[in-house]
Short mmCIF file of C-alpha atoms in Angstrom, two decimals:
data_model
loop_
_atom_site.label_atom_id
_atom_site.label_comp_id
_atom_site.label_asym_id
_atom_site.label_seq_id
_atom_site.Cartn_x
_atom_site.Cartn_y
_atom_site.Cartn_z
CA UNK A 1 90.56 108.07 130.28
CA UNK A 2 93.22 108.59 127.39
CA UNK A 3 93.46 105.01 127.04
CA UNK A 4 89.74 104.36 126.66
CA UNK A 5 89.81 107.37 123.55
CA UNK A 6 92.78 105.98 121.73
CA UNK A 7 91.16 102.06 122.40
CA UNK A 8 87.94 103.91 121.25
CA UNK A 9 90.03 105.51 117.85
CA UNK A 10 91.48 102.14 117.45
CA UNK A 11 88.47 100.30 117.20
CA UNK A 12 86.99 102.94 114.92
CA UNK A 13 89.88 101.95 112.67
CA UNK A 14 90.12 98.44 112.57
CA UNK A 15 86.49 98.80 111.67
CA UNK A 16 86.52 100.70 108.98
CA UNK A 17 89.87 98.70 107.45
CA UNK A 18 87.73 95.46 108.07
CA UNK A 19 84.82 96.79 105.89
CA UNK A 20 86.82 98.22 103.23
CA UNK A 21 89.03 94.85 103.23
CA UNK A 22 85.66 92.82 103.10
CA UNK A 23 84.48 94.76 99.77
CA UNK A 24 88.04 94.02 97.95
CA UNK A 25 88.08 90.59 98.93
CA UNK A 26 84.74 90.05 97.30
CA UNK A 27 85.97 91.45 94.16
CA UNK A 28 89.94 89.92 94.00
CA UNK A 29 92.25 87.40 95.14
CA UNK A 30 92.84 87.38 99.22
CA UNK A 31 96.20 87.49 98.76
CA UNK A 32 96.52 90.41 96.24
CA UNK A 33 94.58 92.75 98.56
CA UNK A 34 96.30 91.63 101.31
CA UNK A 35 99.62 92.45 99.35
CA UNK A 36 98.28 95.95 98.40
CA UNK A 37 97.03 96.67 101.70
CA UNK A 38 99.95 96.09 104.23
CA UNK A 39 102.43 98.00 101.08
CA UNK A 40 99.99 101.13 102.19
CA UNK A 41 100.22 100.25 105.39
CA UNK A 42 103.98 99.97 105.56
CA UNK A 43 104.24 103.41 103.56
CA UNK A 44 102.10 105.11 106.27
CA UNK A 45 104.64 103.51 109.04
CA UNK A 46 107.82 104.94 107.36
CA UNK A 47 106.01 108.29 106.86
CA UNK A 48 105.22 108.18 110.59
CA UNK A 49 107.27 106.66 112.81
CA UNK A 50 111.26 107.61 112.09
CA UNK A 51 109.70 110.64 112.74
CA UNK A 52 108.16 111.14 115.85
CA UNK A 53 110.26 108.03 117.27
CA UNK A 54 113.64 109.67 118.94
CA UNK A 55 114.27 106.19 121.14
CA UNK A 56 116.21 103.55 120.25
CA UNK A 57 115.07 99.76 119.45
CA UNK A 58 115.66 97.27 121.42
CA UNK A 59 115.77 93.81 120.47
CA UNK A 60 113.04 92.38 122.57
CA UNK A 61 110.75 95.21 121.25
CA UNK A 62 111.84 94.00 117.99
CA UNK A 63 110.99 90.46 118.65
CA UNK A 64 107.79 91.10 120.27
CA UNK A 65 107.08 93.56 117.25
CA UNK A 66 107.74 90.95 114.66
CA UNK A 67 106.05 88.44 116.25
CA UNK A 68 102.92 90.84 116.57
CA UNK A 69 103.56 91.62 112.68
CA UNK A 70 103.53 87.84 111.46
CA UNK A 71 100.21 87.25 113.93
CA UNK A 72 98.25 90.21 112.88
CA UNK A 73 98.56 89.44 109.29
CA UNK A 74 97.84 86.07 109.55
CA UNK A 75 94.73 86.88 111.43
CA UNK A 76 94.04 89.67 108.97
CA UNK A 77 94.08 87.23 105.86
CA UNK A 78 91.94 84.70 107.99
CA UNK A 79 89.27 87.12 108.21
CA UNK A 80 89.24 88.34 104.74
CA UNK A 81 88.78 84.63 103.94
CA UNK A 82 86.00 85.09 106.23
CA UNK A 83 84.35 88.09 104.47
CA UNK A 84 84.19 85.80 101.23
CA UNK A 85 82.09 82.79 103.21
CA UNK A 86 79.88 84.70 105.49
CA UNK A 87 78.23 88.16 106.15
CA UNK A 88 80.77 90.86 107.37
CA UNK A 89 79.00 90.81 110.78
CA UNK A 90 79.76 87.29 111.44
CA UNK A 91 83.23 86.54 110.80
CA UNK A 92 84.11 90.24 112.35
CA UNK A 93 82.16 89.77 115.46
CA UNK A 94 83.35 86.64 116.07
CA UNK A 95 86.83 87.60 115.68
CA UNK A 96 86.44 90.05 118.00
CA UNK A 97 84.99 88.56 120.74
CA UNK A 98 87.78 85.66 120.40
CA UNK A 99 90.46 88.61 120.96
CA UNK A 100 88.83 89.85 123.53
CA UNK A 101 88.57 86.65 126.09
CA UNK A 102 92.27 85.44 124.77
CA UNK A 103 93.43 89.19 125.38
CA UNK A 104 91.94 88.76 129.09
CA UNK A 105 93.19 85.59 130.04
CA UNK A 106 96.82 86.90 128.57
CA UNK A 107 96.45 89.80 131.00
CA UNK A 108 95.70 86.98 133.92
CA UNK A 109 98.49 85.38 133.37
CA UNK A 110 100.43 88.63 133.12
CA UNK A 111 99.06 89.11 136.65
CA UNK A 112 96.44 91.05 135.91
CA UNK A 113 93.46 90.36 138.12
CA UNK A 114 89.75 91.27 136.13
CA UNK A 115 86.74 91.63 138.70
CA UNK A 116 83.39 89.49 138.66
CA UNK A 117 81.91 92.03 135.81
CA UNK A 118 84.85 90.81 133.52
CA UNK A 119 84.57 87.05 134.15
CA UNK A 120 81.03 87.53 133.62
CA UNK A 121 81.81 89.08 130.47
CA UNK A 122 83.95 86.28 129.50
CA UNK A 123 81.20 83.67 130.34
CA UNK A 124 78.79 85.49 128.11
CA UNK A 125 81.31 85.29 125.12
CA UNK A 126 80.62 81.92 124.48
CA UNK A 127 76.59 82.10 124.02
CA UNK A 128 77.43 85.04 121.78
CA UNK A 129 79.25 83.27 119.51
CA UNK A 130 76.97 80.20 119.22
CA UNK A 131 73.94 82.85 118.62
CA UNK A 132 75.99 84.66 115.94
CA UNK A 133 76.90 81.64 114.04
CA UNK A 134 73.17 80.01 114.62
CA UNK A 135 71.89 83.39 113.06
CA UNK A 136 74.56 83.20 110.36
CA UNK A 137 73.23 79.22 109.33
CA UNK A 138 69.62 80.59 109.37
CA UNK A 139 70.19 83.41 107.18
CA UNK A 140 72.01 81.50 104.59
CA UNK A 141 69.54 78.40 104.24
CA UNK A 142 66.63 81.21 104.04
CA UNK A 143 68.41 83.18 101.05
CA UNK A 144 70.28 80.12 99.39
CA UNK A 145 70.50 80.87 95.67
CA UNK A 146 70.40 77.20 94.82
CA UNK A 147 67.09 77.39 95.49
CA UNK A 148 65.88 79.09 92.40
CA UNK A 149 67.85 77.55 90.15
CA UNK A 150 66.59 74.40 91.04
CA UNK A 151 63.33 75.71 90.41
CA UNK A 152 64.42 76.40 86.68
CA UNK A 153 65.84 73.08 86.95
CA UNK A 154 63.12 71.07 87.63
CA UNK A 155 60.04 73.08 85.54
CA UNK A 156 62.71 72.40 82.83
CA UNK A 157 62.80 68.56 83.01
CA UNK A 158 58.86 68.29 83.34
CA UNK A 159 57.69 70.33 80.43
CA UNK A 160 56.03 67.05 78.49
CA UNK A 161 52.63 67.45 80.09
CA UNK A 162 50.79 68.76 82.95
CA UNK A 163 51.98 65.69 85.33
CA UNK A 164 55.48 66.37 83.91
CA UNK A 165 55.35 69.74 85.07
CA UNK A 166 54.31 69.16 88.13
CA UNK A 167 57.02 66.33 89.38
CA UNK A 168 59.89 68.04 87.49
CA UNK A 169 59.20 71.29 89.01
CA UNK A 170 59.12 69.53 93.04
CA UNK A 171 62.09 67.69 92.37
CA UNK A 172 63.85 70.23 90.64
CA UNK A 173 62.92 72.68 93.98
CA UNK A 174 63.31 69.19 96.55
CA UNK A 175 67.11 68.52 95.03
CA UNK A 176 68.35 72.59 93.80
CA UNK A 177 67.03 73.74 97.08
CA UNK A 178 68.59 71.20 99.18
CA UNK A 179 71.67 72.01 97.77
CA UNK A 180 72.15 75.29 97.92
CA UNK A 181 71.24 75.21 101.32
CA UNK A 182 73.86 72.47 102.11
CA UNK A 183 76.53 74.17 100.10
CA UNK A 184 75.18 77.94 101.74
CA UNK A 185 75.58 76.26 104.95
CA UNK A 186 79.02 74.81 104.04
CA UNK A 187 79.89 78.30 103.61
CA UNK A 188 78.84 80.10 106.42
CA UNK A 189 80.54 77.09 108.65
CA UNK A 190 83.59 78.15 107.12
CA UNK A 191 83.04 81.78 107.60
CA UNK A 192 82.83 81.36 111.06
CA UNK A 193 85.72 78.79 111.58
CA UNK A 194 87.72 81.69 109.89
CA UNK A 195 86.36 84.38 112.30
CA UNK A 196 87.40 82.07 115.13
CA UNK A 197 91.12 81.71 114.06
CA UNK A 198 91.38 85.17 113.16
CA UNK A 199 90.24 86.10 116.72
CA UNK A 200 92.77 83.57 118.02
CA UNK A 201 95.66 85.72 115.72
CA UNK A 202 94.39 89.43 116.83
CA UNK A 203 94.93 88.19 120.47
CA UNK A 204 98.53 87.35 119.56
CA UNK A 205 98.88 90.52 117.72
CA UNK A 206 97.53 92.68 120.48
CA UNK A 207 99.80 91.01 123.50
CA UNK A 208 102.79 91.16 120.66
CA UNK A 209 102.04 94.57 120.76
CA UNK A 210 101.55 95.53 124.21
CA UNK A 211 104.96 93.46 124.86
CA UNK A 212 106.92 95.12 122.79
CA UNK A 213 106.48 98.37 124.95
CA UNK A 214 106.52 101.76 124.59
CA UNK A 215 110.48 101.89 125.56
CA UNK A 216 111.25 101.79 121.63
CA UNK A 217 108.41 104.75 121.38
CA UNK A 218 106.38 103.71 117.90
CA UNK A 219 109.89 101.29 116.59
CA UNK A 220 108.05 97.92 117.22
CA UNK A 221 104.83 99.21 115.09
CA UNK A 222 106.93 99.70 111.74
CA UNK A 223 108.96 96.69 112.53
CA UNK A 224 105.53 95.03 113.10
CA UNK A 225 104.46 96.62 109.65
CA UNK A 226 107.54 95.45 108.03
CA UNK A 227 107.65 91.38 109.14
CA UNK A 228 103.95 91.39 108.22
CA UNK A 229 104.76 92.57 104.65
CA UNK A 230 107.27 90.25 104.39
CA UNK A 231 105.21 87.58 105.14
CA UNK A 232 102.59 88.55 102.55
CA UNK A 233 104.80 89.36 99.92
CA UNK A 234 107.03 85.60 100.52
CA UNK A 235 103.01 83.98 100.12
CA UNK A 236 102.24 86.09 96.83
CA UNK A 237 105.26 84.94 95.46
CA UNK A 238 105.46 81.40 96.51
CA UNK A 239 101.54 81.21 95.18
CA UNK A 240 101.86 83.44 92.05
CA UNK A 241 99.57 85.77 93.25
CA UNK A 242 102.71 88.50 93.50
CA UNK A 243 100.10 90.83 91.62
CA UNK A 244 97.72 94.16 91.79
CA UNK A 245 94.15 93.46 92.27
CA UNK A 246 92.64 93.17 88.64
CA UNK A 247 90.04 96.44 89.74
CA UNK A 248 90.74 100.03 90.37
CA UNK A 249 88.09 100.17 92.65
CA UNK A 250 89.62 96.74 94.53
CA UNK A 251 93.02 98.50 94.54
CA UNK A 252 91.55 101.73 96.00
CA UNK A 253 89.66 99.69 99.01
CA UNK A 254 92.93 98.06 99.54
CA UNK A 255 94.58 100.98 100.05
CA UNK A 256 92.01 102.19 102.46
CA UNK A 257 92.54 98.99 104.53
CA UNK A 258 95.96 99.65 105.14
CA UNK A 259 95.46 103.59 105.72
CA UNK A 260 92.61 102.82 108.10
CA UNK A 261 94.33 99.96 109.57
CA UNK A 262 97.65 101.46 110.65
CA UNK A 263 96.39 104.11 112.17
CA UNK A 264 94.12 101.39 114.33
CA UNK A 265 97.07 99.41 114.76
CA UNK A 266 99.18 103.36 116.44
CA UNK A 267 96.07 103.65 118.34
CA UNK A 268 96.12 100.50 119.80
CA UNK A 269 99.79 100.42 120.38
CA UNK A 270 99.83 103.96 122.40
CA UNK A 271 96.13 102.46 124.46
CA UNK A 272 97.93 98.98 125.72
CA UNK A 273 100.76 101.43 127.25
CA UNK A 274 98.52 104.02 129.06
CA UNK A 275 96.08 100.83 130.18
CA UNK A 276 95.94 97.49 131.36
CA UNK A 277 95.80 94.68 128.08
CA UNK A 278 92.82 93.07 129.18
CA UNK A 279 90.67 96.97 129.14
CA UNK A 280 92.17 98.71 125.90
CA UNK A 281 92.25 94.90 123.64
CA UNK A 282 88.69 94.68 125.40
CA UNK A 283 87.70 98.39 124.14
CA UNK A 284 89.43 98.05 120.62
CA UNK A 285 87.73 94.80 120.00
CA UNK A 286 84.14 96.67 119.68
CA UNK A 287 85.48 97.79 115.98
CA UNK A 288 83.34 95.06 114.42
CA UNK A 289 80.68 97.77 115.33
CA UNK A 290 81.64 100.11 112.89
CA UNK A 291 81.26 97.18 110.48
CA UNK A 292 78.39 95.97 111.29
CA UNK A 293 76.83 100.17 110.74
CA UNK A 294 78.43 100.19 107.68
CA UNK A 295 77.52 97.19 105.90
CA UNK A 296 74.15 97.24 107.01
CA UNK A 297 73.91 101.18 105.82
CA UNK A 298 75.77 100.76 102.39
CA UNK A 299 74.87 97.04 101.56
CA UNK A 300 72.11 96.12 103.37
CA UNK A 301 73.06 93.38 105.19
CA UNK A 302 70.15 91.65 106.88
CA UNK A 303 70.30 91.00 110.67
CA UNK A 304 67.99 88.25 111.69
CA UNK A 305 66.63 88.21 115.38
CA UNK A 306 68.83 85.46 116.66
CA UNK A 307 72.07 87.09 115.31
CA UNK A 308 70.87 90.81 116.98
CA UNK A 309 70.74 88.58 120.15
CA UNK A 310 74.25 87.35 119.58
CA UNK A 311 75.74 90.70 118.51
CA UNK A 312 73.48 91.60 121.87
CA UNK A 313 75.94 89.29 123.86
CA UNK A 314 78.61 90.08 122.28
CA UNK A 315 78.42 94.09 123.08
CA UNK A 316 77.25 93.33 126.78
CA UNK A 317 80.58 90.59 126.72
CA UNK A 318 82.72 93.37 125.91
CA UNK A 319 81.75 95.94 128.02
CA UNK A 320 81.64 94.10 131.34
CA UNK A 321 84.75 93.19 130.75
CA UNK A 322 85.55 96.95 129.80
CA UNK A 323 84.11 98.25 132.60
CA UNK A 324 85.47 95.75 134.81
CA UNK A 325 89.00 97.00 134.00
CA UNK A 326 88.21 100.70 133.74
#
């Protein structure tokens, strides 16, 4: 049961870091948040851990926390590349479920041994993600903003006469429509590529994680913390991007993200050691839920009938394979 609560707290976590992460990366440079983000993050982790850490480190709980630490942030700029293609409820879900089934089939080969509940789980994954990123394509070719501006466009070309009017306006819609669609649609592709990969880096992050142990007590999460903003800060540099987000209010969200998302990251790392991998990545990989709540509560975001049938899957996915393992 303890492991379920602190899979439960670390999914409530990741969530919220994801949404505040999505709002800065819609206002600054990837990178820059990023930068700001795992410098709050690592500031939390020295607060925390020499202190309630009285084991020594190992080196294979170092490696294994490194490795998690290069993964995770990799995966974490992925998705915030995500955020700035497609709707938060896309590239997070998709993400998620991707952790998920990689996180299970780690734990097989680990010799753990799911029931029929979590294969079945694992078999519904895949028509999840095809529904969410169906719904995604619909939503953007309905709301493409080319649309109205060819409108404009066109009524502007045909303003001779009333036959002007009326061929410069339909080509103007015909041709701005079309490609705002095709370009919206470009977009959301990409947004869900990006969820994909960054589902592919959690899973690494979380078996980094649950590898390192808990021999080292909390040791490999700051060294995790620590390769992570390494990484980030060596890609600022190298790109000139070694900078604060140009908003206060960007700067503040970053923050957040790194707040919320160590203590999802502590969570996690005390679950995988009181559970099996394949039940607490399983459990912490519902935290696109509290994304989903809050983006549709404080932005609006629209969820068309196809993508509530994905997100549909994608819930029932992850709890088979939860309660397969509980």
């Amino acid at each position: 049961m303890l492991a379920v609560v602190l899979s439960l707290l670390a999914a409530i976590g990741f969530g919220c870091s994801d949404f505040t992460a999505g709002l800065a990366t819609r206002a600054g440079s990837v990178i820059r948040v990023t930068i700001v983000d795992q410098a709050a993050a690592t500031v939390v982790a020295l607060a925390v851990v020499p202190f309630t850490s009285v084991r020594g480190l190992t080196v294979a709980s170092a490696s294994w926390g490194a490795g998690a630490g290069v993964s995770g942030v990799a995966g974490a700029m992925v998705l915030y590349l995500g955020f700035r293609n497609a709707e938060f409820s896309v590239a997070s879900t998709l993400s998620a479920v991707g952790s998920a089934v990689l996180s299970v089939v780690a734990g097989l080969l680990f010799g753990e041994r799911p029931g029929v509940f979590a294969l079945t789980g694992i078999g519904l994954a895949i028509p999840a993600i095809a529904a969410v990123s169906a719904g995604a394509a619909g939503a953007a070719a309905e709301s493409a903003p080319g649309a109205g501006v060819g409108l404009a466009a066109g009524a502007g070309v045909g303003t001779g006469s009333g036959a002007g009017v009326g061929a410069g306006s339909g080509a103007g819609v015909g041709a701005g429509s079309g490609a705002g669609r095709q370009a919206a649609l470009g977009r959301q592709a990409q947004g869900v590529g990006y969820g994909l990969a960054a589902g592919v880096c959690f899973a690494l992050y979380f078996i980094g994680l649950d590898k390192a142990g808990s021999g080292s007590g909390l040791w490999p999460v700051l060294i995790a913390q620590l390769a992570a903003l390494a990484v980030v800060v060596v890609i600022g540099a190298v790109s000139g991007q070694l900078r604060l987000p140009p908003s206060s209010r960007a700067r503040v969200q970053s923050m957040l993200t790194g707040v919320t998302g160590m203590a999802g990251t502590t969570m996690f790392f005390l679950a995988s050691h009181e559970g099996l991998l394949a039940v607490t990545a399983v459990i912490t990989a519902l935290y696109p839920g509290g994304t989903i709540v809050l983006a549709r509560v404080l932005l609006g975001e629209r969820l068309t009938r196809v993508r509530l049938a994905g997100l549909g899957l994608a819930a029932a996915s992850v709890a088979l394979i939860a309660v397969a393992g509980a």
